[in-house]
Amino acid sequence: MTASIIATGETPYTRHPPAATTTPQVIAEAVRRALSDAGLTPQDVDGFAVSSFTLEPDHAVDLAWRMGFELSWLMQDTNGGASAGGMLQHAIHAIEAGDASTVVVAAGDLMDRNAFSSLVARYNRATEQHLSPLPLSGPNALFAMLTSRQMRALGLERSDYGKIAVAQRRWAAKNPGAVYRDPMSLDDYLTAPMVADPLGRFDCVPPVTGADAVVVAADERVAGRRRARVLAVTASYNSDNQTGDGLQTGLQACAPPAWDRAGISPEEAGVIGVYDDYPAMVIAQLMDMGFITAGADVPKFIDSSIFTGKLALNTSGGQLSAGQAGSAGGMHGLVEVANQLLRQAGDRQTDARFGVVSGYGMVLYRYGACANMAILESVA
Amino acid sequence: MSATVQQCTACSSVMFPFRLFCPYCGHWEFADHQVDDAVVEETTTLADGAVIATVVCGAGARLIARIVGGEVSQGDKVALSNEPDREPGVFAYIPFTPESRY
């Protein structure tokens, strides 16, 4: 592939946005920060992709207009936690096809209590008709049952998931942008109020208002500058018709071609951003991408690789500690891995040459149906 | 007491929620199929005490339900209903209205 992420932007995340906050305003702030990081102006942009649950009545073109983008390529994505990888995949192809040369990819949401309640109640037709009337508000119960299945399948206990949450909180302490940065012990995790057993409060992401953006540019236009070259992006949609147990994601199908195209193996990835809506999904995706091999002792892997911080996993603190800004949940991991490869990750900077980002999301009825994976390389 | 699911008229596969094409054979004509009971695969108890369950019916479809009228354990057979407040006894409530099929 011949395109790179050259800059990132993330707004401050907030649990309680000021009353006058709007979605377009939040997304524009992330875009402004990304353009500033790139040293570009809105006039330099010729491609724009955006994902948001709360943009209506506006659409992508309304944002383009109000940000002064005159474009030859435009897309709007609806795939929530999988939107970042999907938009990146299309943006790369647009650049390779010559449709655009400087693309801004953004996602964000105003996610206050009302917005969150109405989003989860009417997430899709199946939710509106078969889950909300139970009553059920949001996907916690679904992922609680998925977590129970995974505990049985892999011999995991609550404390194993707690080690993931605690490890991510340690990373969050080094990220000024994370909403939860105070140290958390395993005991704090285990004694937190139950939300839907076996999930407690710290298994669930805090909804926040915020937005993320990256600038993707044709490689020949940015030669010589530090960038995160995109080696591969692959995606999977509706991999099993919701008829399985949800313990395998679409990554199982789309990870092998991603490794193949990038020409590297999981051992070479120095930083990993896994879509962490719940700790169980971190494990599922690490397995599907080959970071945890089939038949491995998973509790031991969690203890020796994740809990110790040896594996540079969700180094921003992930959504579990930094927050989930609606549709920007997927972009958050991409921005963090890009920051690592651009060498602008502050106190949590690693020396990773290769980074991997996964996206996962869109619960149709029982679990997520969209997954994707990007592999990037730090080059200068 | 029963719950309505969707059955493909070509391959007899059973689905829920209702699909537009059969995911197993690609056919696009269906009939309603009544399921009386299902086996409890998992349950979770919410903070308000409500019990949500995954149940699997004999034909293979997995449904998300709320357990009403008593307790169930994994592996139990439980009656299904599309009505949330039916006669006494333990049952699994599956929200469904005929007009929302498609």
PDB file of N, CA and C in Angstrom, chain B residues 40-101:
ATOM      1  N   VAL B  40     -31.991 -23.511  28.445  1.00  0.00           N
ATOM      2  CA  VAL B  40     -31.240 -22.355  28.931  1.00  0.00           C
ATOM      3  C   VAL B  40     -29.743 -22.610  28.754  1.00  0.00           C
ATOM      4  N   GLU B  41     -29.074 -21.724  28.002  1.00  0.00           N
ATOM      5  CA  GLU B  41     -27.614 -21.855  27.825  1.00  0.00           C
ATOM      6  C   GLU B  41     -26.842 -21.014  28.829  1.00  0.00           C
ATOM      7  N   GLU B  42     -27.235 -19.752  28.980  1.00  0.00           N
ATOM      8  CA  GLU B  42     -26.607 -18.871  29.972  1.00  0.00           C
ATOM      9  C   GLU B  42     -27.662 -17.943  30.537  1.00  0.00           C
ATOM     10  N   THR B  43     -27.391 -17.469  31.739  1.00  0.00           N
ATOM     11  CA  THR B  43     -28.204 -16.388  32.290  1.00  0.00           C
ATOM     12  C   THR B  43     -27.283 -15.321  32.857  1.00  0.00           C
ATOM     13  N   THR B  44     -27.826 -14.117  32.989  1.00  0.00           N
ATOM     14  CA  THR B  44     -27.126 -13.055  33.700  1.00  0.00           C
ATOM     15  C   THR B  44     -28.158 -12.277  34.489  1.00  0.00           C
ATOM     16  N   THR B  45     -27.774 -11.882  35.704  1.00  0.00           N
ATOM     17  CA  THR B  45     -28.681 -11.110  36.544  1.00  0.00           C
ATOM     18  C   THR B  45     -28.258  -9.650  36.512  1.00  0.00           C
ATOM     19  N   LEU B  46     -29.182  -8.776  36.151  1.00  0.00           N
ATOM     20  CA  LEU B  46     -28.885  -7.350  36.065  1.00  0.00           C
ATOM     21  C   LEU B  46     -28.954  -6.718  37.452  1.00  0.00           C
ATOM     22  N   ALA B  47     -28.487  -5.474  37.536  1.00  0.00           N
ATOM     23  CA  ALA B  47     -28.432  -4.785  38.827  1.00  0.00           C
ATOM     24  C   ALA B  47     -29.827  -4.663  39.451  1.00  0.00           C
ATOM     25  N   ASP B  48     -30.870  -4.596  38.607  1.00  0.00           N
ATOM     26  CA  ASP B  48     -32.230  -4.471  39.150  1.00  0.00           C
ATOM     27  C   ASP B  48     -32.867  -5.818  39.468  1.00  0.00           C
ATOM     28  N   GLY B  49     -32.104  -6.899  39.331  1.00  0.00           N
ATOM     29  CA  GLY B  49     -32.602  -8.231  39.663  1.00  0.00           C
ATOM     30  C   GLY B  49     -33.184  -8.995  38.495  1.00  0.00           C
ATOM     31  N   ALA B  50     -33.429  -8.319  37.365  1.00  0.00           N
ATOM     32  CA  ALA B  50     -33.974  -9.012  36.190  1.00  0.00           C
ATOM     33  C   ALA B  50     -32.975 -10.059  35.706  1.00  0.00           C
ATOM     34  N   VAL B  51     -33.503 -11.200  35.260  1.00  0.00           N
ATOM     35  CA  VAL B  51     -32.643 -12.268  34.740  1.00  0.00           C
ATOM     36  C   VAL B  51     -32.838 -12.370  33.223  1.00  0.00           C
ATOM     37  N   ILE B  52     -31.751 -12.172  32.496  1.00  0.00           N
ATOM     38  CA  ILE B  52     -31.741 -12.277  31.038  1.00  0.00           C
ATOM     39  C   ILE B  52     -31.072 -13.603  30.694  1.00  0.00           C
ATOM     40  N   ALA B  53     -31.579 -14.279  29.678  1.00  0.00           N
ATOM     41  CA  ALA B  53     -31.046 -15.599  29.327  1.00  0.00           C
ATOM     42  C   ALA B  53     -30.834 -15.739  27.830  1.00  0.00           C
ATOM     43  N   THR B  54     -29.866 -16.585  27.469  1.00  0.00           N
ATOM     44  CA  THR B  54     -29.774 -17.090  26.102  1.00  0.00           C
ATOM     45  C   THR B  54     -30.388 -18.475  26.126  1.00  0.00           C
ATOM     46  N   VAL B  55     -31.389 -18.709  25.274  1.00  0.00           N
ATOM     47  CA  VAL B  55     -32.009 -20.033  25.220  1.00  0.00           C
ATOM     48  C   VAL B  55     -31.888 -20.560  23.796  1.00  0.00           C
ATOM     49  N   VAL B  56     -31.745 -21.857  23.666  1.00  0.00           N
ATOM     50  CA  VAL B  56     -31.619 -22.456  22.329  1.00  0.00           C
ATOM     51  C   VAL B  56     -32.784 -23.416  22.126  1.00  0.00           C
ATOM     52  N   CYS B  57     -33.528 -23.200  21.037  1.00  0.00           N
ATOM     53  CA  CYS B  57     -34.678 -24.076  20.783  1.00  0.00           C
ATOM     54  C   CYS B  57     -34.214 -25.307  20.017  1.00  0.00           C
ATOM     55  N   GLY B  58     -35.044 -26.333  20.003  1.00  0.00           N
ATOM     56  CA  GLY B  58     -34.673 -27.620  19.430  1.00  0.00           C
ATOM     57  C   GLY B  58     -34.190 -27.519  17.997  1.00  0.00           C
ATOM     58  N   ALA B  59     -34.755 -26.562  17.249  1.00  0.00           N
ATOM     59  CA  ALA B  59     -34.366 -26.416  15.844  1.00  0.00           C
ATOM     60  C   ALA B  59     -33.055 -25.648  15.697  1.00  0.00           C
ATOM     61  N   GLY B  60     -32.501 -25.155  16.813  1.00  0.00           N
ATOM     62  CA  GLY B  60     -31.163 -24.578  16.772  1.00  0.00           C
ATOM     63  C   GLY B  60     -31.076 -23.083  16.954  1.00  0.00           C
ATOM     64  N   ALA B  61     -32.187 -22.354  16.792  1.00  0.00           N
ATOM     65  CA  ALA B  61     -32.097 -20.890  16.915  1.00  0.00           C
ATOM     66  C   ALA B  61     -31.859 -20.481  18.371  1.00  0.00           C
ATOM     67  N   ARG B  62     -30.972 -19.484  18.550  1.00  0.00           N
ATOM     68  CA  ARG B  62     -30.701 -18.963  19.889  1.00  0.00           C
ATOM     69  C   ARG B  62     -31.451 -17.649  20.073  1.00  0.00           C
ATOM     70  N   LEU B  63     -32.137 -17.546  21.204  1.00  0.00           N
ATOM     71  CA  LEU B  63     -32.989 -16.390  21.468  1.00  0.00           C
ATOM     72  C   LEU B  63     -32.554 -15.727  22.767  1.00  0.00           C
ATOM     73  N   ILE B  64     -32.729 -14.410  22.826  1.00  0.00           N
ATOM     74  CA  ILE B  64     -32.460 -13.666  24.056  1.00  0.00           C
ATOM     75  C   ILE B  64     -33.795 -13.423  24.752  1.00  0.00           C
ATOM     76  N   ALA B  65     -33.866 -13.810  26.024  1.00  0.00           N
ATOM     77  CA  ALA B  65     -35.143 -13.801  26.737  1.00  0.00           C
ATOM     78  C   ALA B  65     -34.980 -13.201  28.128  1.00  0.00           C
ATOM     79  N   ARG B  66     -36.109 -12.817  28.718  1.00  0.00           N
ATOM     80  CA  ARG B  66     -36.123 -12.495  30.149  1.00  0.00           C
ATOM     81  C   ARG B  66     -36.876 -13.619  30.854  1.00  0.00           C
ATOM     82  N   ILE B  67     -36.285 -14.109  31.948  1.00  0.00           N
ATOM     83  CA  ILE B  67     -36.915 -15.190  32.701  1.00  0.00           C
ATOM     84  C   ILE B  67     -37.960 -14.582  33.646  1.00  0.00           C
ATOM     85  N   VAL B  68     -39.185 -15.087  33.552  1.00  0.00           N
ATOM     86  CA  VAL B  68     -40.300 -14.551  34.331  1.00  0.00           C
ATOM     87  C   VAL B  68     -40.885 -15.659  35.204  1.00  0.00           C
ATOM     88  N   GLY B  69     -41.269 -15.317  36.419  1.00  0.00           N
ATOM     89  CA  GLY B  69     -42.065 -16.232  37.252  1.00  0.00           C
ATOM     90  C   GLY B  69     -41.276 -17.242  38.054  1.00  0.00           C
ATOM     91  N   GLY B  70     -39.963 -17.116  38.127  1.00  0.00           N
ATOM     92  CA  GLY B  70     -39.190 -18.053  38.946  1.00  0.00           C
ATOM     93  C   GLY B  70     -37.749 -18.115  38.477  1.00  0.00           C
ATOM     94  N   GLU B  71     -37.052 -19.126  38.936  1.00  0.00           N
ATOM     95  CA  GLU B  71     -35.633 -19.246  38.623  1.00  0.00           C
ATOM     96  C   GLU B  71     -35.382 -20.401  37.666  1.00  0.00           C
ATOM     97  N   VAL B  72     -34.320 -20.272  36.883  1.00  0.00           N
ATOM     98  CA  VAL B  72     -33.893 -21.368  36.004  1.00  0.00           C
ATOM     99  C   VAL B  72     -32.390 -21.542  36.159  1.00  0.00           C
ATOM    100  N   SER B  73     -31.907 -22.701  35.763  1.00  0.00           N
ATOM    101  CA  SER B  73     -30.464 -22.956  35.755  1.00  0.00           C
ATOM    102  C   SER B  73     -30.052 -23.359  34.354  1.00  0.00           C
ATOM    103  N   GLN B  74     -28.762 -23.277  34.136  1.00  0.00           N
ATOM    104  CA  GLN B  74     -28.208 -23.701  32.852  1.00  0.00           C
ATOM    105  C   GLN B  74     -28.614 -25.152  32.584  1.00  0.00           C
ATOM    106  N   GLY B  75     -29.084 -25.410  31.365  1.00  0.00           N
ATOM    107  CA  GLY B  75     -29.486 -26.763  30.998  1.00  0.00           C
ATOM    108  C   GLY B  75     -30.967 -27.044  31.213  1.00  0.00           C
ATOM    109  N   ASP B  76     -31.664 -26.164  31.941  1.00  0.00           N
ATOM    110  CA  ASP B  76     -33.105 -26.363  32.159  1.00  0.00           C
ATOM    111  C   ASP B  76     -33.880 -26.144  30.866  1.00  0.00           C
ATOM    112  N   LYS B  77     -34.952 -26.896  30.719  1.00  0.00           N
ATOM    113  CA  LYS B  77     -35.902 -26.627  29.644  1.00  0.00           C
ATOM    114  C   LYS B  77     -36.905 -25.611  30.187  1.00  0.00           C
ATOM    115  N   VAL B  78     -37.193 -24.573  29.394  1.00  0.00           N
ATOM    116  CA  VAL B  78     -38.085 -23.525  29.880  1.00  0.00           C
ATOM    117  C   VAL B  78     -39.119 -23.219  28.798  1.00  0.00           C
ATOM    118  N   ALA B  79     -40.356 -22.961  29.228  1.00  0.00           N
ATOM    119  CA  ALA B  79     -41.418 -22.601  28.283  1.00  0.00           C
ATOM    120  C   ALA B  79     -41.144 -21.215  27.706  1.00  0.00           C
ATOM    121  N   LEU B  80     -41.557 -21.002  26.457  1.00  0.00           N
ATOM    122  CA  LEU B  80     -41.351 -19.708  25.792  1.00  0.00           C
ATOM    123  C   LEU B  80     -42.696 -19.006  25.617  1.00  0.00           C
ATOM    124  N   SER B  81     -42.636 -17.653  25.671  1.00  0.00           N
ATOM    125  CA  SER B  81     -43.843 -16.874  25.415  1.00  0.00           C
ATOM    126  C   SER B  81     -43.481 -15.547  24.783  1.00  0.00           C
ATOM    127  N   ASN B  82     -44.320 -15.097  23.874  1.00  0.00           N
ATOM    128  CA  ASN B  82     -44.142 -13.754  23.310  1.00  0.00           C
ATOM    129  C   ASN B  82     -44.899 -12.705  24.121  1.00  0.00           C
ATOM    130  N   GLU B  83     -45.567 -13.160  25.183  1.00  0.00           N
ATOM    131  CA  GLU B  83     -46.299 -12.233  26.070  1.00  0.00           C
ATOM    132  C   GLU B  83     -45.533 -12.117  27.378  1.00  0.00           C
ATOM    133  N   PRO B  84     -45.311 -10.866  27.859  1.00  0.00           N
ATOM    134  CA  PRO B  84     -44.523 -10.709  29.092  1.00  0.00           C
ATOM    135  C   PRO B  84     -45.276 -11.070  30.360  1.00  0.00           C
ATOM    136  N   ASP B  85     -46.621 -11.042  30.329  1.00  0.00           N
ATOM    137  CA  ASP B  85     -47.372 -11.324  31.562  1.00  0.00           C
ATOM    138  C   ASP B  85     -48.460 -12.358  31.282  1.00  0.00           C
ATOM    139  N   ARG B  86     -48.040 -13.586  31.265  1.00  0.00           N
ATOM    140  CA  ARG B  86     -48.967 -14.688  31.032  1.00  0.00           C
ATOM    141  C   ARG B  86     -49.293 -15.386  32.343  1.00  0.00           C
ATOM    142  N   GLU B  87     -49.876 -16.560  32.269  1.00  0.00           N
ATOM    143  CA  GLU B  87     -50.304 -17.293  33.458  1.00  0.00           C
ATOM    144  C   GLU B  87     -49.100 -17.649  34.341  1.00  0.00           C
ATOM    145  N   PRO B  88     -49.362 -18.044  35.599  1.00  0.00           N
ATOM    146  CA  PRO B  88     -48.259 -18.357  36.517  1.00  0.00           C
ATOM    147  C   PRO B  88     -47.347 -19.465  35.968  1.00  0.00           C
ATOM    148  N   GLY B  89     -46.161 -19.547  36.554  1.00  0.00           N
ATOM    149  CA  GLY B  89     -45.187 -20.545  36.108  1.00  0.00           C
ATOM    150  C   GLY B  89     -43.988 -19.856  35.502  1.00  0.00           C
ATOM    151  N   VAL B  90     -42.895 -20.579  35.452  1.00  0.00           N
ATOM    152  CA  VAL B  90     -41.657 -19.999  34.927  1.00  0.00           C
ATOM    153  C   VAL B  90     -41.672 -20.050  33.406  1.00  0.00           C
ATOM    154  N   PHE B  91     -41.359 -18.937  32.784  1.00  0.00           N
ATOM    155  CA  PHE B  91     -41.227 -18.967  31.327  1.00  0.00           C
ATOM    156  C   PHE B  91     -40.204 -17.933  30.876  1.00  0.00           C
ATOM    157  N   ALA B  92     -39.794 -18.057  29.611  1.00  0.00           N
ATOM    158  CA  ALA B  92     -38.836 -17.123  29.011  1.00  0.00           C
ATOM    159  C   ALA B  92     -39.599 -16.226  28.048  1.00  0.00           C
ATOM    160  N   TYR B  93     -39.566 -14.934  28.327  1.00  0.00           N
ATOM    161  CA  TYR B  93     -40.294 -13.961  27.504  1.00  0.00           C
ATOM    162  C   TYR B  93     -39.418 -13.514  26.329  1.00  0.00           C
ATOM    163  N   ILE B  94     -39.936 -13.684  25.126  1.00  0.00           N
ATOM    164  CA  ILE B  94     -39.233 -13.274  23.906  1.00  0.00           C
ATOM    165  C   ILE B  94     -40.069 -12.180  23.244  1.00  0.00           C
ATOM    166  N   PRO B  95     -39.640 -10.921  23.281  1.00  0.00           N
ATOM    167  CA  PRO B  95     -40.440  -9.866  22.645  1.00  0.00           C
ATOM    168  C   PRO B  95     -40.582 -10.102  21.138  1.00  0.00           C
ATOM    169  N   PHE B  96     -41.835 -10.089  20.673  1.00  0.00           N
ATOM    170  CA  PHE B  96     -42.106 -10.281  19.238  1.00  0.00           C
ATOM    171  C   PHE B  96     -43.542  -9.857  18.962  1.00  0.00           C
ATOM    172  N   THR B  97     -43.735  -9.095  17.906  1.00  0.00           N
ATOM    173  CA  THR B  97     -45.089  -8.815  17.432  1.00  0.00           C
ATOM    174  C   THR B  97     -45.127  -9.148  15.942  1.00  0.00           C
ATOM    175  N   PRO B  98     -46.228  -9.765  15.479  1.00  0.00           N
ATOM    176  CA  PRO B  98     -46.289 -10.228  14.078  1.00  0.00           C
ATOM    177  C   PRO B  98     -46.020  -9.101  13.079  1.00  0.00           C
ATOM    178  N   GLU B  99     -46.483  -7.897  13.390  1.00  0.00           N
ATOM    179  CA  GLU B  99     -46.307  -6.809  12.409  1.00  0.00           C
ATOM    180  C   GLU B  99     -44.854  -6.335  12.308  1.00  0.00           C
ATOM    181  N   SER B 100     -44.001  -6.762  13.248  1.00  0.00           N
ATOM    182  CA  SER B 100     -42.595  -6.326  13.213  1.00  0.00           C
ATOM    183  C   SER B 100     -41.689  -7.385  12.601  1.00  0.00           C
ATOM    184  N   ARG B 101     -42.299  -8.415  11.985  1.00  0.00           N
ATOM    185  CA  ARG B 101     -41.470  -9.523  11.476  1.00  0.00           C
ATOM    186  C   ARG B 101     -40.367  -9.056  10.524  1.00  0.00           C
TER     187      ARG B 101
END
